[in-house]
PDB file of C-alpha atoms in Angstrom:
ATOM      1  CA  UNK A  74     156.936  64.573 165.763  1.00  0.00           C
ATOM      2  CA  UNK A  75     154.929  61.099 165.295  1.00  0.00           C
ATOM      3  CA  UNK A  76     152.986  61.733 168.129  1.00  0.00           C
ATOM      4  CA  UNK A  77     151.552  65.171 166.936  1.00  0.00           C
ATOM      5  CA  UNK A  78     150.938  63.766 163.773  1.00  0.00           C
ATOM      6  CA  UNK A  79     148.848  61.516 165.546  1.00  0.00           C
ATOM      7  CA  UNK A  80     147.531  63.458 167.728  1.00  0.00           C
ATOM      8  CA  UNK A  81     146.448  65.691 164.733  1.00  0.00           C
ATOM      9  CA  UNK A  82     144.994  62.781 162.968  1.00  0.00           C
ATOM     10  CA  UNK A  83     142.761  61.667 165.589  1.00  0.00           C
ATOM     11  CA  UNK A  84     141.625  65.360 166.235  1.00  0.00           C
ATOM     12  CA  UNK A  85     141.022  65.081 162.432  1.00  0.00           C
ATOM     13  CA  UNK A  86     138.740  61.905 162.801  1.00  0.00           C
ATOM     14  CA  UNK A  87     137.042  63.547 165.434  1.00  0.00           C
ATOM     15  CA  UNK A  88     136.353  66.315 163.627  1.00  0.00           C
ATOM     16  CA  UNK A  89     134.799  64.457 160.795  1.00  0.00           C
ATOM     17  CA  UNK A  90     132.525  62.143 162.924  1.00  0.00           C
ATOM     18  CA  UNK A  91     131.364  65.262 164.886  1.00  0.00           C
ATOM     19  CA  UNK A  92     130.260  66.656 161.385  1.00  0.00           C
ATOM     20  CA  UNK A  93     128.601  64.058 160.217  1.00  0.00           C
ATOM     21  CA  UNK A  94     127.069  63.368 163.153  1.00  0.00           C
ATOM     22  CA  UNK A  95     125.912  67.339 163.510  1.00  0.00           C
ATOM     23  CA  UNK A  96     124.798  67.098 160.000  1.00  0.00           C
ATOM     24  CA  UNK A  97     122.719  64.019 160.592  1.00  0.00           C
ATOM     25  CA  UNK A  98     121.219  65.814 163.282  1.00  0.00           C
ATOM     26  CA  UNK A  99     120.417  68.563 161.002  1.00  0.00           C
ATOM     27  CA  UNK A 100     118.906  66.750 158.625  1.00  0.00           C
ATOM     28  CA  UNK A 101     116.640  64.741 160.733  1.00  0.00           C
ATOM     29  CA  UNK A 102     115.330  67.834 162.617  1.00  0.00           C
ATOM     30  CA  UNK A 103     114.802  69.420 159.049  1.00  0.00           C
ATOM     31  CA  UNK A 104     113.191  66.200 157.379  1.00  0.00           C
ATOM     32  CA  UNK A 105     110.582  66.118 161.312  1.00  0.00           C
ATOM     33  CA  UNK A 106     110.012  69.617 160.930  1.00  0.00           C
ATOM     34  CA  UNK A 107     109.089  69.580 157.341  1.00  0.00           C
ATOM     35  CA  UNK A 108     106.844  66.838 157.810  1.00  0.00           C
ATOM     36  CA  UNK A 109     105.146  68.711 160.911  1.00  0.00           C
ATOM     37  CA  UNK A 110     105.080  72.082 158.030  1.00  0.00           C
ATOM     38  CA  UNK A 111     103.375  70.239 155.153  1.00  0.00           C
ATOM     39  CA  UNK A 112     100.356  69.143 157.837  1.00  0.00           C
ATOM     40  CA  UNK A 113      99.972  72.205 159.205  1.00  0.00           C
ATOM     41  CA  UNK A 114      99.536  73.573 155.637  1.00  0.00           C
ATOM     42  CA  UNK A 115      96.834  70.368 154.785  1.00  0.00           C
ATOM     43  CA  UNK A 116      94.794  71.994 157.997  1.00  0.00           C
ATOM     44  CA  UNK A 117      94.834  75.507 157.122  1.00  0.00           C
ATOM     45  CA  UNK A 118      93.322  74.617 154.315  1.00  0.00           C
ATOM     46  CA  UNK A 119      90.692  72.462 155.437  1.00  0.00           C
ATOM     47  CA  UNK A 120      89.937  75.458 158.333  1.00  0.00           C
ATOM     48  CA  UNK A 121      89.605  77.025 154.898  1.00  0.00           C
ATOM     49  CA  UNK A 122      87.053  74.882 153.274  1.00  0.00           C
ATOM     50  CA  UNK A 123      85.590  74.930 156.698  1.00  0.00           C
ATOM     51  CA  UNK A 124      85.061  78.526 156.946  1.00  0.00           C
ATOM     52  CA  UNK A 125      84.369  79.151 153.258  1.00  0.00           C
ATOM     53  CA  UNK A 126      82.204  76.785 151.591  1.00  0.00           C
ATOM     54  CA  UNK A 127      79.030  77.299 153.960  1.00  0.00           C
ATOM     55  CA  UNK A 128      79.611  81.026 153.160  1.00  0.00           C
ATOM     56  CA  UNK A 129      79.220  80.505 149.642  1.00  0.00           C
ATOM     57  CA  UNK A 130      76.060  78.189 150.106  1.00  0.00           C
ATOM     58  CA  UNK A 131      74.459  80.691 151.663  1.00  0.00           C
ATOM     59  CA  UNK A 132      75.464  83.169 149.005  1.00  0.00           C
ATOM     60  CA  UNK A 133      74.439  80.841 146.637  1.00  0.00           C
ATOM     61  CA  UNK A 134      70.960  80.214 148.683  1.00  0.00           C
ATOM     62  CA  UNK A 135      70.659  83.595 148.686  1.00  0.00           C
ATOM     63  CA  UNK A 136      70.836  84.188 145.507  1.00  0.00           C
ATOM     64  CA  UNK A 137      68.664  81.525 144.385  1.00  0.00           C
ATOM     65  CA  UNK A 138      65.834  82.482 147.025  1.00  0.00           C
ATOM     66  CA  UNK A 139      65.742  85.939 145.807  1.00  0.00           C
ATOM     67  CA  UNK A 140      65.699  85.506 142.211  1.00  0.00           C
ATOM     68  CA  UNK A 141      63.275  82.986 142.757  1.00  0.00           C
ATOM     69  CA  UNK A 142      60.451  85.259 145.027  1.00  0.00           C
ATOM     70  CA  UNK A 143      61.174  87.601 142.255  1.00  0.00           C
ATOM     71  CA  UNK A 144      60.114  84.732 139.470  1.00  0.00           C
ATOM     72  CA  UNK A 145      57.720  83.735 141.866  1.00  0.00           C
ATOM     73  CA  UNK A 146      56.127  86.985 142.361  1.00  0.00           C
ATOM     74  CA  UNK A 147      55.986  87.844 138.261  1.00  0.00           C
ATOM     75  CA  UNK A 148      54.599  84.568 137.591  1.00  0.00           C
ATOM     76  CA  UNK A 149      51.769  85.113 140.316  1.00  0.00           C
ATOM     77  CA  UNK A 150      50.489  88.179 138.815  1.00  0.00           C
ATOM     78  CA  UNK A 151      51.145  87.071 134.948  1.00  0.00           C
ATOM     79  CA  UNK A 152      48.518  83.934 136.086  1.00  0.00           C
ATOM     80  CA  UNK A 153      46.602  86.401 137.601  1.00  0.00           C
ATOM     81  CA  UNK A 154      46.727  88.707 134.920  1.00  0.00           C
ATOM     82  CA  UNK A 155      45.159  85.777 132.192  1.00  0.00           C
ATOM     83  CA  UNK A 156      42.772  84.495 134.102  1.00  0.00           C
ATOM     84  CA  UNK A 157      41.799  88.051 134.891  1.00  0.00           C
ATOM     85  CA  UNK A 158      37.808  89.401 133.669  1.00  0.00           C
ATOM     86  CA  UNK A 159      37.670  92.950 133.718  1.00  0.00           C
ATOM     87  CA  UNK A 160      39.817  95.353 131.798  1.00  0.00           C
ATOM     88  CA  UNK A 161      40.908  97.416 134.895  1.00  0.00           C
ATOM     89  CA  UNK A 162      42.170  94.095 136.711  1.00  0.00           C
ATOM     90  CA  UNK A 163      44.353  93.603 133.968  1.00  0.00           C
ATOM     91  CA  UNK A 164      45.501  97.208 133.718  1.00  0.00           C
ATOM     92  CA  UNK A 165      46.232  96.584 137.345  1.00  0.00           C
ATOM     93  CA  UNK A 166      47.942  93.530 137.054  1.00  0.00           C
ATOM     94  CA  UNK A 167      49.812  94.608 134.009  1.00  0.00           C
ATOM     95  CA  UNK A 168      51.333  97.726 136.053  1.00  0.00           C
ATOM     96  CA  UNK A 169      52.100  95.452 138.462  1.00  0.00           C
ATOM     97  CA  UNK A 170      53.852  93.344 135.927  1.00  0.00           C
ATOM     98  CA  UNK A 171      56.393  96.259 134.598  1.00  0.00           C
ATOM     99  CA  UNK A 172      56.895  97.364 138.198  1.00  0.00           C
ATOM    100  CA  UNK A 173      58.194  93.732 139.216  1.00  0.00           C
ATOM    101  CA  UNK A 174      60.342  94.043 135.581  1.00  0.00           C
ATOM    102  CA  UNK A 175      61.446  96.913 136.453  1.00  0.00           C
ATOM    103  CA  UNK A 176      62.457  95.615 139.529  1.00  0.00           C
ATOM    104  CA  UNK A 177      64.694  92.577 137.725  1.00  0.00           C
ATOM    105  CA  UNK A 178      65.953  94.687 135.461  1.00  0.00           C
ATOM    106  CA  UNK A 179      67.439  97.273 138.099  1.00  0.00           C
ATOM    107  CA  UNK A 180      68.694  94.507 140.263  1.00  0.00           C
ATOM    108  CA  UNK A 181      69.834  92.885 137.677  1.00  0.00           C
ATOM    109  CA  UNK A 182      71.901  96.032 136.056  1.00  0.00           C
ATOM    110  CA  UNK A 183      73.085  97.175 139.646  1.00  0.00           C
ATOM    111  CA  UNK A 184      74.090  93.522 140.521  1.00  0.00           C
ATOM    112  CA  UNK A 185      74.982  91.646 136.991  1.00  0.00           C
ATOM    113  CA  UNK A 186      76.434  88.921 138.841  1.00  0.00           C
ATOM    114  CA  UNK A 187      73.159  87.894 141.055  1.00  0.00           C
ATOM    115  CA  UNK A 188      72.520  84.960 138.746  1.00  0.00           C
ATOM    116  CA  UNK A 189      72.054  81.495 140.040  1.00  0.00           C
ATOM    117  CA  UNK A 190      73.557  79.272 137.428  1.00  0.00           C
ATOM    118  CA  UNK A 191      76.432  81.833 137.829  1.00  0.00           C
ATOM    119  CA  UNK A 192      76.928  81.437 141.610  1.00  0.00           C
ATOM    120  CA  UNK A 193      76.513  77.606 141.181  1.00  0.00           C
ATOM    121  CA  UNK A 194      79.689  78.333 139.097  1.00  0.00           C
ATOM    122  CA  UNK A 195      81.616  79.645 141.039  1.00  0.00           C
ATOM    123  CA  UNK A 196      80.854  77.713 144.040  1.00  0.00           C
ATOM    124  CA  UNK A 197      81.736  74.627 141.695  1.00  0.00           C
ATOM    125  CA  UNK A 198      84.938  76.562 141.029  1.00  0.00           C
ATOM    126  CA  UNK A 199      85.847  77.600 144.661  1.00  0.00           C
ATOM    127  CA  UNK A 200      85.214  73.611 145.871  1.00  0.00           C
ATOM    128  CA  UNK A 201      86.771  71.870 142.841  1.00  0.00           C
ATOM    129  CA  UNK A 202      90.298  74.397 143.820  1.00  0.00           C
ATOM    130  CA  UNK A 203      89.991  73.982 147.255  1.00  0.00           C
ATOM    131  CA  UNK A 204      89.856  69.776 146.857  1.00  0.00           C
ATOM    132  CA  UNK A 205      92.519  70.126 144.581  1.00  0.00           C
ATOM    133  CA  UNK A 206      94.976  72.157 146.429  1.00  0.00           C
ATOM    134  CA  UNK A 207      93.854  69.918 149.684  1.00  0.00           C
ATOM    135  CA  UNK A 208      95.036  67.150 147.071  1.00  0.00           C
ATOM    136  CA  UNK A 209      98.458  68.398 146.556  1.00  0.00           C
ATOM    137  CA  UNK A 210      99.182  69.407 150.153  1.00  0.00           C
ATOM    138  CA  UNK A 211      98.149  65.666 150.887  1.00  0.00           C
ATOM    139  CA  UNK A 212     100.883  64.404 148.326  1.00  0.00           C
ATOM    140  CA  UNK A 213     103.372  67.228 149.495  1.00  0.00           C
ATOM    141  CA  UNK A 214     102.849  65.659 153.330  1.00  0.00           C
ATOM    142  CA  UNK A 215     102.906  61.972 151.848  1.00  0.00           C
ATOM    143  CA  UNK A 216     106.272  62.591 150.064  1.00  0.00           C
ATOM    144  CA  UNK A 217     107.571  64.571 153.110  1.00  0.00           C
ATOM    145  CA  UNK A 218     106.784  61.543 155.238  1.00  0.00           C
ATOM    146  CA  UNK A 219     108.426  59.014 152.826  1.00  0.00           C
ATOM    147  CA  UNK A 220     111.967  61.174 153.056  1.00  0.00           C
ATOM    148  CA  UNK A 221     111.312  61.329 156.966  1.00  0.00           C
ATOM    149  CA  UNK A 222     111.084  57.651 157.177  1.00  0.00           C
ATOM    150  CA  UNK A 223     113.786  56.799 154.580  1.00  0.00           C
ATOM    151  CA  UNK A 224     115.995  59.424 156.488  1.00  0.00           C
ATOM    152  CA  UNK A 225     115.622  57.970 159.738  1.00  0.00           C
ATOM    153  CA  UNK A 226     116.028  54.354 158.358  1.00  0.00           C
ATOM    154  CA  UNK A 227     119.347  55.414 156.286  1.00  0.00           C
ATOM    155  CA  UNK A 228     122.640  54.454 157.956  1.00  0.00           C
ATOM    156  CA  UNK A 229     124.322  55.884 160.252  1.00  0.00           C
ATOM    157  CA  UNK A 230     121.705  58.461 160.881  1.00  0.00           C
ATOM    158  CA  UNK A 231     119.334  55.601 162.317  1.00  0.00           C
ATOM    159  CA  UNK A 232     121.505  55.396 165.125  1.00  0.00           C
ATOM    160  CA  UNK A 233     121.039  58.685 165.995  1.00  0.00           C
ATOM    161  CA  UNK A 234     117.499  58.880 165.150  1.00  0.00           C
ATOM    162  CA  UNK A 235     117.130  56.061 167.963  1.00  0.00           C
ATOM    163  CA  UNK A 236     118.546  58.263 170.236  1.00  0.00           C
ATOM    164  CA  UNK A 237     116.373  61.059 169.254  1.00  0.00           C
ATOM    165  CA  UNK A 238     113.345  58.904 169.910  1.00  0.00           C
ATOM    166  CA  UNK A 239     112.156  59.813 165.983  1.00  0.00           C
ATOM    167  CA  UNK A 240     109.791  57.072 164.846  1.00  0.00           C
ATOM    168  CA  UNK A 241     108.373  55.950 161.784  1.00  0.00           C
ATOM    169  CA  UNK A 242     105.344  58.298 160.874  1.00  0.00           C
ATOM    170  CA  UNK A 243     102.144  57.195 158.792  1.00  0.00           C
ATOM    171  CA  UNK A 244     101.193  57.841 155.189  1.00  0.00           C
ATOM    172  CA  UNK A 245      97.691  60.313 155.051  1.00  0.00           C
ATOM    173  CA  UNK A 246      95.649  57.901 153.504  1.00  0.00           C
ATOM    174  CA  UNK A 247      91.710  58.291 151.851  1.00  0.00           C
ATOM    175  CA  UNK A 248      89.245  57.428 153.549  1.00  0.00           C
ATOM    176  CA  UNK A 249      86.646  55.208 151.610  1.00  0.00           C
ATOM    177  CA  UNK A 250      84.539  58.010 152.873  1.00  0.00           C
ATOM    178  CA  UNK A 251      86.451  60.323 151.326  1.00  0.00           C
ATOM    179  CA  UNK A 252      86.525  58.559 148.677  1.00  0.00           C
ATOM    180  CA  UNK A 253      82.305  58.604 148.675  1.00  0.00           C
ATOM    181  CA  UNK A 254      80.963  61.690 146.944  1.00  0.00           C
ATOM    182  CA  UNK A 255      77.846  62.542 147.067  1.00  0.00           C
ATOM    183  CA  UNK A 256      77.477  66.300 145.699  1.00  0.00           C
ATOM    184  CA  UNK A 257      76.376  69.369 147.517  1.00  0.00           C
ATOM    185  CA  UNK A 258      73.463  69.695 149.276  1.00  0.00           C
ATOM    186  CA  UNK A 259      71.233  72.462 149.884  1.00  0.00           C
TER     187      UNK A 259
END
């Protein structure tokens, strides 16, 4: 009767280290995969602000290059139109005038939104939340390292991290180029 006691003890022992060491295990493989997750999510969105921010220069380019042959073009013929001499010249040039009003006016009823400072906006807009969320995926990552590196120097599950070959992993830093900001350029 002792010896099954015993017998049932150790089996109980057994039991108990194999959980904890299965549950170390898990734990490690969930804090290396996490920290593996949170970079993939920092490069998606740089892929994003890779992809997406010379799209909206050039819609902001664009923009700005057609109002501005538009301006252009009206300012042309309004300098035209006061240093003009004869009476039908300036009946000329003032058709031409309401045409090239007409013109902004259309454009600018069918397409309210074709205005420069307003693209400027939203290009602002679209940088400033990509930078930000770029920011928080950065401290997500950083704070998934740290539990990664306190997990795998915690005791007992060092032991097995050892034997898993999981090392210490590195902090995403800035760059004092990142750091440097020198504005959009066009």
């Amino acid at each position: 009767m002792i010896q099954i006691f015993a017998y049932v003890i150790i089996g109980l022992v057994i039991l108990g280290l194999l959980n904890v060491i299965v549950s170390t295990y898990n734990r490690l493989v969930m804090l290396k995969n996490n920290v593996d997750k949170s970079f993939v999510n920092i490069d998606v969105l740089l892929k994003q602000r890779a992809d997406e921010i010379p799209n909206l220069i050039k819609v902001v380019k664009e923009s700005m290059r057609f109002e501005e042959s538009m301006l252009t073009k009206l300012t042309e013929l309004r300098t035209s139109f006061l240093n003009a001499n004869s009476v039908e010249e300036k009946v000329e040039l003032s058709n031409q005038m309401q045409d090239q009003l007409k013109s902004i006016f259309a454009v600018a009823e069918n397409y309210p939104d074709i205005k420069t400072n307003q693209n400027f906006q939203l290009l602002q807009g679209r940088v400033s939340q990509i930078e930000d969320a770029i920011a928080d995926r950065r401290e997500f990552y950083n704070e998934s390292v740290t539990m990664y590196n306190i997990g795998i120097a915690e005791f007992p599950n060092l032991i097995l991290a050892k034997m898993m070959l999981y090392g210490k992993k590195q902090l995403l830093q800035i760059t004092e180029q990142e750091k440097k900001y020198d504005g959009i350029t066009f």
